[in-house]
Amino acid sequence: VGLTKEVAEGMIRSGAADMACFGRLYMSNPDLPERFANDWPLAEPAAYETWWRSSGASGYTDFPTYEQEKAQKSVEGTEGAEPATAVAGQ
């Protein structure tokens, strides 16, 4: 729990791991590889209820990508602002 891009890269680089997996973080960031590659901020992690007690597809399939968040901010008149769901320090 709590694996970050930096920790995962360090584990792989050091040989401690061959692969790193992201579960809960991936749920709220469906574009996780793009966010990592572009150093975009990560969305807030999915709430416990979302990934453990969800009913139906809602919550599992409707998290926006960074580009979708950015486009929505532009429509709302806050163009250039980072999406509001950014996690500080990530």
mmCIF file of C-alpha atoms in Angstrom:
data_model
loop_
_atom_site.group_PDB
_atom_site.id
_atom_site.type_symbol
_atom_site.label_atom_id
_atom_site.label_comp_id
_atom_site.label_asym_id
_atom_site.label_seq_id
_atom_site.Cartn_x
_atom_site.Cartn_y
_atom_site.Cartn_z
ATOM 1 C CA VAL A 1 0.000 0.000 0.000
ATOM 2 C CA GLY A 2 1.274 3.440 -0.821
ATOM 3 C CA LEU A 3 3.712 2.491 -3.573
ATOM 4 C CA THR A 4 4.886 5.627 -5.382
ATOM 5 C CA LYS A 5 6.483 6.041 -8.791
ATOM 6 C CA GLU A 6 9.821 6.849 -7.162
ATOM 7 C CA VAL A 7 9.783 3.834 -4.830
ATOM 8 C CA ALA A 8 8.738 1.504 -7.658
ATOM 9 C CA GLU A 9 11.495 2.805 -9.927
ATOM 10 C CA GLY A 10 14.039 2.425 -7.122
ATOM 11 C CA MET A 11 12.960 -1.152 -6.414
ATOM 12 C CA ILE A 12 13.298 -2.090 -10.072
ATOM 13 C CA ARG A 13 16.566 -0.191 -10.571
ATOM 14 C CA SER A 14 18.129 -1.860 -7.507
ATOM 15 C CA GLY A 15 17.066 -5.325 -8.616
ATOM 16 C CA ALA A 16 14.817 -5.809 -5.568
ATOM 17 C CA ALA A 17 11.839 -6.254 -7.911
ATOM 18 C CA ASP A 18 11.263 -7.119 -11.542
ATOM 19 C CA MET A 19 7.888 -5.402 -11.669
ATOM 20 C CA ALA A 20 5.823 -2.970 -9.613
ATOM 21 C CA CYS A 21 2.034 -3.071 -9.448
ATOM 22 C CA PHE A 22 -0.400 -0.308 -8.635
ATOM 23 C CA GLY A 23 -3.986 -1.187 -7.720
ATOM 24 C CA ARG A 24 -5.941 1.409 -5.780
ATOM 25 C CA LEU A 25 -3.832 4.217 -7.264
ATOM 26 C CA TYR A 26 -4.672 2.958 -10.752
ATOM 27 C CA MET A 27 -8.402 3.033 -10.002
ATOM 28 C CA SER A 28 -8.499 6.798 -9.429
ATOM 29 C CA ASN A 29 -5.897 7.447 -12.129
ATOM 30 C CA PRO A 30 -6.976 5.422 -15.184
ATOM 31 C CA ASP A 31 -4.192 7.137 -17.143
ATOM 32 C CA LEU A 32 -1.521 6.329 -14.535
ATOM 33 C CA PRO A 33 1.286 5.559 -17.037
ATOM 34 C CA GLU A 34 0.685 8.900 -18.790
ATOM 35 C CA ARG A 35 0.610 10.759 -15.472
ATOM 36 C CA PHE A 36 3.912 9.146 -14.469
ATOM 37 C CA ALA A 37 5.524 9.774 -17.873
ATOM 38 C CA ASN A 38 4.467 13.433 -17.974
ATOM 39 C CA ASP A 39 4.899 14.186 -14.258
ATOM 40 C CA TRP A 40 1.230 15.140 -14.044
ATOM 41 C CA PRO A 41 -0.280 15.272 -10.561
ATOM 42 C CA LEU A 42 -2.133 12.235 -9.298
ATOM 43 C CA ALA A 43 -5.809 12.261 -8.416
ATOM 44 C CA GLU A 44 -6.813 11.654 -4.824
ATOM 45 C CA PRO A 45 -6.864 7.920 -4.058
ATOM 46 C CA ALA A 46 -10.224 6.227 -4.357
ATOM 47 C CA ALA A 47 -12.120 6.120 -1.089
ATOM 48 C CA TYR A 48 -12.118 2.804 0.759
ATOM 49 C CA GLU A 49 -15.825 2.368 0.081
ATOM 50 C CA THR A 50 -15.228 2.757 -3.662
ATOM 51 C CA TRP A 51 -12.821 -0.131 -4.016
ATOM 52 C CA TRP A 52 -14.158 -2.421 -1.329
ATOM 53 C CA ARG A 53 -17.920 -1.905 -1.078
ATOM 54 C CA SER A 54 -18.845 -0.508 -4.461
ATOM 55 C CA SER A 55 -22.074 -1.561 -6.068
ATOM 56 C CA GLY A 56 -21.938 -1.699 -9.831
ATOM 57 C CA ALA A 57 -19.487 -0.080 -12.202
ATOM 58 C CA SER A 58 -19.792 3.417 -10.726
ATOM 59 C CA GLY A 59 -16.568 4.287 -8.997
ATOM 60 C CA TYR A 60 -14.582 1.659 -10.831
ATOM 61 C CA THR A 61 -15.002 3.007 -14.340
ATOM 62 C CA ASP A 62 -15.844 6.696 -14.083
ATOM 63 C CA PHE A 63 -12.701 8.355 -12.747
ATOM 64 C CA PRO A 64 -11.548 11.030 -15.229
ATOM 65 C CA THR A 65 -8.155 11.122 -16.896
ATOM 66 C CA TYR A 66 -5.878 14.111 -16.359
ATOM 67 C CA GLU A 67 -6.772 15.449 -19.818
ATOM 68 C CA GLN A 68 -10.495 15.141 -19.046
ATOM 69 C CA GLU A 69 -10.013 16.991 -15.743
ATOM 70 C CA LYS A 70 -8.007 19.693 -17.497
ATOM 71 C CA ALA A 71 -10.650 20.100 -20.218
ATOM 72 C CA GLN A 72 -13.380 20.363 -17.583
ATOM 73 C CA LYS A 73 -11.431 23.097 -15.771
ATOM 74 C CA SER A 74 -11.095 24.960 -19.066
ATOM 75 C CA VAL A 75 -14.852 24.771 -19.636
ATOM 76 C CA GLU A 76 -15.439 26.033 -16.090
ATOM 77 C CA GLY A 77 -13.239 29.064 -16.770
ATOM 78 C CA THR A 78 -10.172 28.080 -14.811
ATOM 79 C CA GLU A 79 -8.001 27.370 -17.829
ATOM 80 C CA GLY A 80 -4.403 26.575 -16.987
ATOM 81 C CA ALA A 81 -5.229 25.519 -13.451
ATOM 82 C CA GLU A 82 -4.237 22.068 -12.296
ATOM 83 C CA PRO A 83 -7.138 19.670 -11.739
ATOM 84 C CA ALA A 84 -8.521 19.994 -8.226
ATOM 85 C CA THR A 85 -7.919 16.337 -7.418
ATOM 86 C CA ALA A 86 -4.133 16.619 -7.377
ATOM 87 C CA VAL A 87 -2.348 14.911 -4.490
ATOM 88 C CA ALA A 88 0.233 17.214 -2.948
ATOM 89 C CA GLY A 89 3.802 16.126 -3.482
ATOM 90 C CA GLN A 90 3.090 13.496 -6.128
#
